[in-house]
mmCIF file of C-alpha atoms in Angstrom:
data_model
loop_
_atom_site.group_PDB
_atom_site.id
_atom_site.type_symbol
_atom_site.label_atom_id
_atom_site.label_comp_id
_atom_site.label_asym_id
_atom_site.label_seq_id
_atom_site.Cartn_x
_atom_site.Cartn_y
_atom_site.Cartn_z
ATOM 1 C CA MET A 1 68.322 -154.041 -34.008
ATOM 2 C CA LYS A 2 67.129 -151.503 -31.438
ATOM 3 C CA LYS A 3 63.412 -151.665 -30.657
ATOM 4 C CA LEU A 4 63.219 -148.438 -28.630
ATOM 5 C CA GLN A 5 61.884 -150.268 -25.594
ATOM 6 C CA HIS A 6 62.008 -147.110 -23.480
ATOM 7 C CA LEU A 7 59.314 -145.580 -25.697
ATOM 8 C CA PHE A 8 57.061 -148.609 -25.255
ATOM 9 C CA ASP A 9 57.606 -148.379 -21.490
ATOM 10 C CA SER A 10 56.761 -144.688 -21.546
ATOM 11 C CA ASN A 11 53.621 -145.401 -23.558
ATOM 12 C CA ARG A 12 52.524 -148.009 -21.017
ATOM 13 C CA SER A 13 53.033 -145.550 -18.151
ATOM 14 C CA TRP A 14 51.052 -142.879 -20.001
ATOM 15 C CA ALA A 15 48.160 -145.236 -20.781
ATOM 16 C CA ASP A 16 48.092 -146.496 -17.190
ATOM 17 C CA LYS A 17 47.975 -142.949 -15.859
ATOM 18 C CA ILE A 18 45.084 -141.995 -18.155
ATOM 19 C CA THR A 19 43.172 -145.142 -17.217
ATOM 20 C CA GLU A 20 43.744 -144.528 -13.529
ATOM 21 C CA ASN A 21 42.200 -141.071 -13.779
ATOM 22 C CA LYS A 22 39.363 -142.132 -16.085
ATOM 23 C CA PRO A 23 38.893 -145.920 -16.394
ATOM 24 C CA ASP A 24 36.577 -145.774 -19.435
ATOM 25 C CA PHE A 25 38.573 -143.150 -21.362
ATOM 26 C CA PHE A 26 40.032 -145.395 -24.059
ATOM 27 C CA GLU A 27 36.856 -147.442 -24.401
ATOM 28 C CA ILE A 28 34.860 -144.300 -25.164
ATOM 29 C CA LEU A 29 37.597 -142.833 -27.371
ATOM 30 C CA ALA A 30 37.782 -145.973 -29.514
ATOM 31 C CA LYS A 31 34.080 -145.766 -30.359
ATOM 32 C CA GLN A 32 34.013 -142.273 -31.802
ATOM 33 C CA GLN A 33 35.980 -139.232 -32.889
ATOM 34 C CA ALA A 34 34.129 -135.962 -32.424
ATOM 35 C CA PRO A 35 36.576 -133.063 -32.081
ATOM 36 C CA GLU A 36 35.415 -129.492 -32.547
ATOM 37 C CA TYR A 37 38.836 -128.293 -33.642
ATOM 38 C CA LEU A 38 41.208 -128.787 -36.568
ATOM 39 C CA TRP A 39 44.769 -127.670 -35.859
ATOM 40 C CA ILE A 40 46.948 -126.990 -38.896
ATOM 41 C CA GLY A 41 50.428 -126.536 -37.518
ATOM 42 C CA CYS A 42 54.128 -126.897 -38.136
ATOM 43 C CA SER A 43 55.903 -130.254 -38.035
ATOM 44 C CA ASP A 44 58.320 -128.841 -35.441
ATOM 45 C CA SER A 45 58.607 -131.323 -32.559
ATOM 46 C CA ARG A 46 58.384 -128.498 -30.011
ATOM 47 C CA VAL A 47 54.805 -127.604 -30.947
ATOM 48 C CA PRO A 48 52.448 -130.456 -29.894
ATOM 49 C CA ALA A 49 48.841 -129.358 -30.451
ATOM 50 C CA ASN A 50 47.022 -131.216 -27.671
ATOM 51 C CA GLU A 51 49.521 -130.427 -24.940
ATOM 52 C CA ILE A 52 49.714 -126.722 -25.799
ATOM 53 C CA MET A 53 45.970 -126.305 -25.381
ATOM 54 C CA GLY A 54 45.710 -128.639 -22.407
ATOM 55 C CA MET A 55 43.533 -131.116 -24.299
ATOM 56 C CA LEU A 56 43.375 -134.909 -24.375
ATOM 57 C CA PRO A 57 43.529 -137.301 -27.352
ATOM 58 C CA GLY A 58 40.294 -137.063 -29.318
ATOM 59 C CA ASP A 59 39.803 -133.348 -28.639
ATOM 60 C CA VAL A 60 41.760 -132.022 -31.635
ATOM 61 C CA PHE A 61 42.070 -133.212 -35.233
ATOM 62 C CA VAL A 62 45.602 -132.376 -36.405
ATOM 63 C CA HIS A 63 47.455 -131.761 -39.646
ATOM 64 C CA ARG A 64 51.107 -130.749 -39.611
ATOM 65 C CA ASN A 65 53.644 -129.902 -42.274
ATOM 66 C CA VAL A 66 56.812 -127.825 -42.562
ATOM 67 C CA SER A 67 55.892 -124.211 -41.746
ATOM 68 C CA ASN A 68 52.130 -124.873 -41.508
ATOM 69 C CA LEU A 69 51.360 -124.180 -45.160
ATOM 70 C CA VAL A 70 47.931 -124.463 -46.780
ATOM 71 C CA ILE A 71 48.517 -124.740 -50.510
ATOM 72 C CA HIS A 72 45.620 -125.144 -52.908
ATOM 73 C CA THR A 73 47.360 -127.987 -54.764
ATOM 74 C CA ASP A 74 48.317 -129.948 -51.625
ATOM 75 C CA MET A 75 45.873 -132.855 -51.675
ATOM 76 C CA ASN A 76 47.135 -134.102 -48.301
ATOM 77 C CA CYS A 77 46.217 -130.919 -46.463
ATOM 78 C CA LEU A 78 43.008 -130.417 -48.429
ATOM 79 C CA SER A 79 41.915 -133.991 -47.697
ATOM 80 C CA VAL A 80 42.388 -133.366 -43.985
ATOM 81 C CA ILE A 81 40.343 -130.162 -44.176
ATOM 82 C CA GLN A 82 37.661 -131.936 -46.210
ATOM 83 C CA TYR A 83 37.344 -134.759 -43.689
ATOM 84 C CA ALA A 84 37.400 -132.391 -40.721
ATOM 85 C CA VAL A 85 34.723 -130.097 -42.155
ATOM 86 C CA THR A 86 32.362 -132.470 -43.952
ATOM 87 C CA VAL A 87 32.632 -135.595 -41.794
ATOM 88 C CA LEU A 88 33.746 -134.522 -38.334
ATOM 89 C CA LYS A 89 31.926 -131.192 -38.596
ATOM 90 C CA VAL A 90 34.599 -129.268 -36.724
ATOM 91 C CA LYS A 91 33.574 -125.773 -35.712
ATOM 92 C CA HIS A 92 37.016 -124.198 -35.666
ATOM 93 C CA ILE A 93 40.118 -124.441 -37.840
ATOM 94 C CA MET A 94 43.229 -122.936 -36.292
ATOM 95 C CA VAL A 95 46.291 -122.319 -38.435
ATOM 96 C CA VAL A 96 49.101 -122.154 -35.898
ATOM 97 C CA GLY A 97 52.643 -121.075 -36.631
ATOM 98 C CA HIS A 98 55.425 -120.476 -34.154
ATOM 99 C CA TYR A 99 58.173 -117.960 -33.620
ATOM 100 C CA GLY A 100 61.635 -119.134 -34.578
ATOM 101 C CA CYS A 101 60.284 -121.362 -37.355
ATOM 102 C CA GLY A 102 63.191 -122.988 -39.175
ATOM 103 C CA GLY A 103 61.193 -123.306 -42.383
ATOM 104 C CA VAL A 104 60.391 -119.604 -42.462
ATOM 105 C CA ARG A 105 64.032 -118.787 -41.793
ATOM 106 C CA ALA A 106 65.220 -121.152 -44.527
ATOM 107 C CA ALA A 107 62.769 -119.637 -47.014
ATOM 108 C CA ILE A 108 64.538 -116.277 -46.964
ATOM 109 C CA GLU A 109 68.114 -117.550 -46.778
ATOM 110 C CA SER A 110 70.244 -117.325 -49.902
ATOM 111 C CA LYS A 111 71.856 -120.764 -49.516
ATOM 112 C CA PRO A 112 70.146 -123.835 -51.015
ATOM 113 C CA HIS A 113 68.452 -126.436 -48.805
ATOM 114 C CA GLY A 114 67.553 -129.040 -51.396
ATOM 115 C CA LEU A 115 64.094 -130.337 -52.248
ATOM 116 C CA ILE A 116 62.384 -128.388 -49.484
ATOM 117 C CA ASP A 117 63.199 -125.107 -51.220
ATOM 118 C CA ASN A 118 60.366 -125.876 -53.651
ATOM 119 C CA TRP A 119 57.924 -126.086 -50.734
ATOM 120 C CA LEU A 120 59.302 -122.975 -49.068
ATOM 121 C CA ARG A 121 58.909 -120.873 -52.223
ATOM 122 C CA ASN A 122 55.435 -120.156 -50.926
ATOM 123 C CA ILE A 123 56.902 -118.334 -47.930
ATOM 124 C CA ARG A 124 59.442 -116.524 -50.073
ATOM 125 C CA SER A 125 56.509 -115.185 -52.095
ATOM 126 C CA ILE A 126 54.894 -113.905 -48.878
ATOM 127 C CA ASP A 127 58.160 -112.227 -47.942
ATOM 128 C CA MET A 128 58.296 -110.489 -51.310
ATOM 129 C CA SER A 129 54.657 -109.386 -51.331
ATOM 130 C CA HIS A 130 55.007 -107.817 -47.865
ATOM 131 C CA ARG A 131 58.518 -106.440 -48.372
ATOM 132 C CA GLU A 132 57.477 -102.818 -47.732
ATOM 133 C CA LEU A 133 55.749 -103.702 -44.453
ATOM 134 C CA LEU A 134 58.635 -105.894 -43.313
ATOM 135 C CA SER A 135 61.210 -103.200 -44.104
ATOM 136 C CA ALA A 136 60.519 -101.678 -40.674
ATOM 137 C CA TRP A 137 62.310 -104.662 -39.128
ATOM 138 C CA LYS A 138 65.024 -105.170 -41.729
ATOM 139 C CA GLY A 139 68.243 -106.401 -40.155
ATOM 140 C CA SER A 140 66.633 -107.262 -36.810
ATOM 141 C CA ASP A 141 65.591 -110.529 -35.189
ATOM 142 C CA GLN A 142 61.993 -109.303 -35.263
ATOM 143 C CA TYR A 143 61.947 -109.533 -39.058
ATOM 144 C CA LEU A 144 61.598 -113.308 -38.781
ATOM 145 C CA ASP A 145 58.889 -112.958 -36.111
ATOM 146 C CA ARG A 146 56.819 -110.695 -38.353
ATOM 147 C CA LEU A 147 57.272 -113.024 -41.326
ATOM 148 C CA CYS A 148 56.144 -115.967 -39.186
ATOM 149 C CA GLU A 149 53.003 -113.999 -38.308
ATOM 150 C CA LEU A 150 52.358 -112.967 -41.899
ATOM 151 C CA ASN A 151 52.785 -116.552 -43.052
ATOM 152 C CA VAL A 152 50.128 -117.753 -40.593
ATOM 153 C CA ILE A 153 47.685 -115.047 -41.680
ATOM 154 C CA GLU A 154 48.233 -115.913 -45.347
ATOM 155 C CA GLN A 155 47.673 -119.628 -44.712
ATOM 156 C CA ALA A 156 44.496 -118.962 -42.710
ATOM 157 C CA TYR A 157 43.354 -116.777 -45.605
ATOM 158 C CA ASN A 158 44.012 -119.730 -47.920
ATOM 159 C CA VAL A 159 41.846 -121.981 -45.726
ATOM 160 C CA CYS A 160 39.014 -119.473 -46.058
ATOM 161 C CA ASN A 161 39.307 -119.594 -49.833
ATOM 162 C CA THR A 162 39.222 -123.356 -50.246
ATOM 163 C CA THR A 163 36.103 -124.725 -51.910
ATOM 164 C CA ILE A 164 35.662 -126.873 -48.796
ATOM 165 C CA THR A 165 35.319 -123.931 -46.427
ATOM 166 C CA GLN A 166 33.230 -121.884 -48.804
ATOM 167 C CA ASP A 167 30.855 -124.792 -49.480
ATOM 168 C CA ALA A 168 30.417 -125.242 -45.716
ATOM 169 C CA TRP A 169 29.544 -121.585 -45.246
ATOM 170 C CA GLU A 170 27.193 -121.706 -48.226
ATOM 171 C CA LYS A 171 25.314 -124.532 -46.493
ATOM 172 C CA GLY A 172 25.102 -122.546 -43.256
ATOM 173 C CA GLN A 173 27.583 -124.726 -41.372
ATOM 174 C CA GLU A 174 29.143 -123.203 -38.273
ATOM 175 C CA LEU A 175 32.846 -122.831 -39.030
ATOM 176 C CA THR A 176 35.416 -120.257 -37.937
ATOM 177 C CA ILE A 177 38.979 -119.903 -39.216
ATOM 178 C CA HIS A 178 41.652 -118.586 -36.847
ATOM 179 C CA ALA A 179 45.290 -117.464 -37.214
ATOM 180 C CA TRP A 180 47.475 -118.054 -34.162
ATOM 181 C CA VAL A 181 51.181 -118.044 -33.387
ATOM 182 C CA TYR A 182 52.934 -119.933 -30.596
ATOM 183 C CA GLY A 183 55.879 -118.728 -28.542
ATOM 184 C CA LEU A 184 58.547 -121.358 -27.955
ATOM 185 C CA ASP A 185 60.105 -119.205 -25.253
ATOM 186 C CA ASN A 186 56.986 -118.849 -23.089
ATOM 187 C CA GLY A 187 54.563 -121.581 -24.189
ATOM 188 C CA LEU A 188 51.802 -119.087 -24.973
ATOM 189 C CA ILE A 189 49.526 -118.821 -28.001
ATOM 190 C CA GLN A 190 48.868 -115.382 -29.495
ATOM 191 C CA ASP A 191 45.811 -114.476 -31.560
ATOM 192 C CA LEU A 192 46.759 -112.664 -34.785
ATOM 193 C CA ASN A 193 43.405 -110.884 -35.139
ATOM 194 C CA PHE A 194 42.207 -113.065 -37.995
ATOM 195 C CA CYS A 195 38.931 -114.758 -37.069
ATOM 196 C CA ILE A 196 36.604 -115.423 -39.993
ATOM 197 C CA SER A 197 33.166 -117.076 -39.840
ATOM 198 C CA ALA A 198 31.638 -116.091 -43.188
ATOM 199 C CA GLN A 199 32.737 -115.570 -46.764
ATOM 200 C CA ASP A 200 31.759 -111.900 -46.856
ATOM 201 C CA SER A 201 34.158 -111.056 -44.019
ATOM 202 C CA ILE A 202 37.312 -112.658 -45.446
ATOM 203 C CA GLU A 203 38.828 -109.628 -47.134
ATOM 204 C CA ALA A 204 38.046 -107.202 -44.310
ATOM 205 C CA GLY A 205 39.412 -109.674 -41.777
ATOM 206 C CA TYR A 206 42.598 -110.102 -43.795
ATOM 207 C CA VAL A 207 43.129 -106.349 -44.028
ATOM 208 C CA GLU A 208 42.549 -105.982 -40.276
ATOM 209 C CA ALA A 209 45.080 -108.707 -39.449
ATOM 210 C CA ILE A 210 47.738 -107.158 -41.702
ATOM 211 C CA GLU A 211 47.028 -103.736 -40.237
ATOM 212 C CA SER A 212 47.616 -105.131 -36.744
ATOM 213 C CA ILE A 213 51.149 -106.003 -37.804
ATOM 214 C CA ASN A 214 51.558 -102.616 -39.476
ATOM 215 C CA GLN A 215 50.662 -100.978 -36.157
ATOM 216 C CA LEU A 216 53.632 -102.748 -34.581
ATOM 217 C CA SER A 217 55.960 -101.091 -37.113
ATOM 218 C CA GLN A 218 54.699 -97.667 -36.077
ATOM 219 C CA LYS A 219 55.600 -98.356 -32.444
ATOM 220 C CA ARG A 220 59.269 -98.932 -33.257
#
């Protein structure tokens, strides 16, 4: 039986390095969790939330699933949002997708992928509802990029429409929802022009974000 000793050794080196730089780091971290951010991202191993933003453990509360979906019947994701908003009192929720997402690609492929196709139907629906907009990139590699962006915007929109988020806003809690996308080829995060802090700005913010993508089609 292999015990993956090299990973334990790597963990020890990491912990020693952190302790060397800040001797009381883990002692303080163990006593409380008070992040200001909830990151809802893809399960892809190339997109680690803390490292991308240059933050340490304890700075970001994280939920990840295939293709960073926020579905109103997903109790796992909703429970994370509930805890982050009502208990941790995070001030920002970032839905973060990434270019080259395998889940997004699989969602629009004709071949079957098994059980996950049921999950990815949500992205296929996004593809269909934005088919006219996406037609500007039909047959090009950028089609997938635009669908990745649209998926993130739609999921951030879903976060805004959860009862959790709307209850928080109703109570006057400071909470902003963001839609971002990450570039695997350059390590940079891009803002998708969806930044919502109140219920009455959801629809206008959604339209603005979609229009930003539409503007890209006109530059082709």
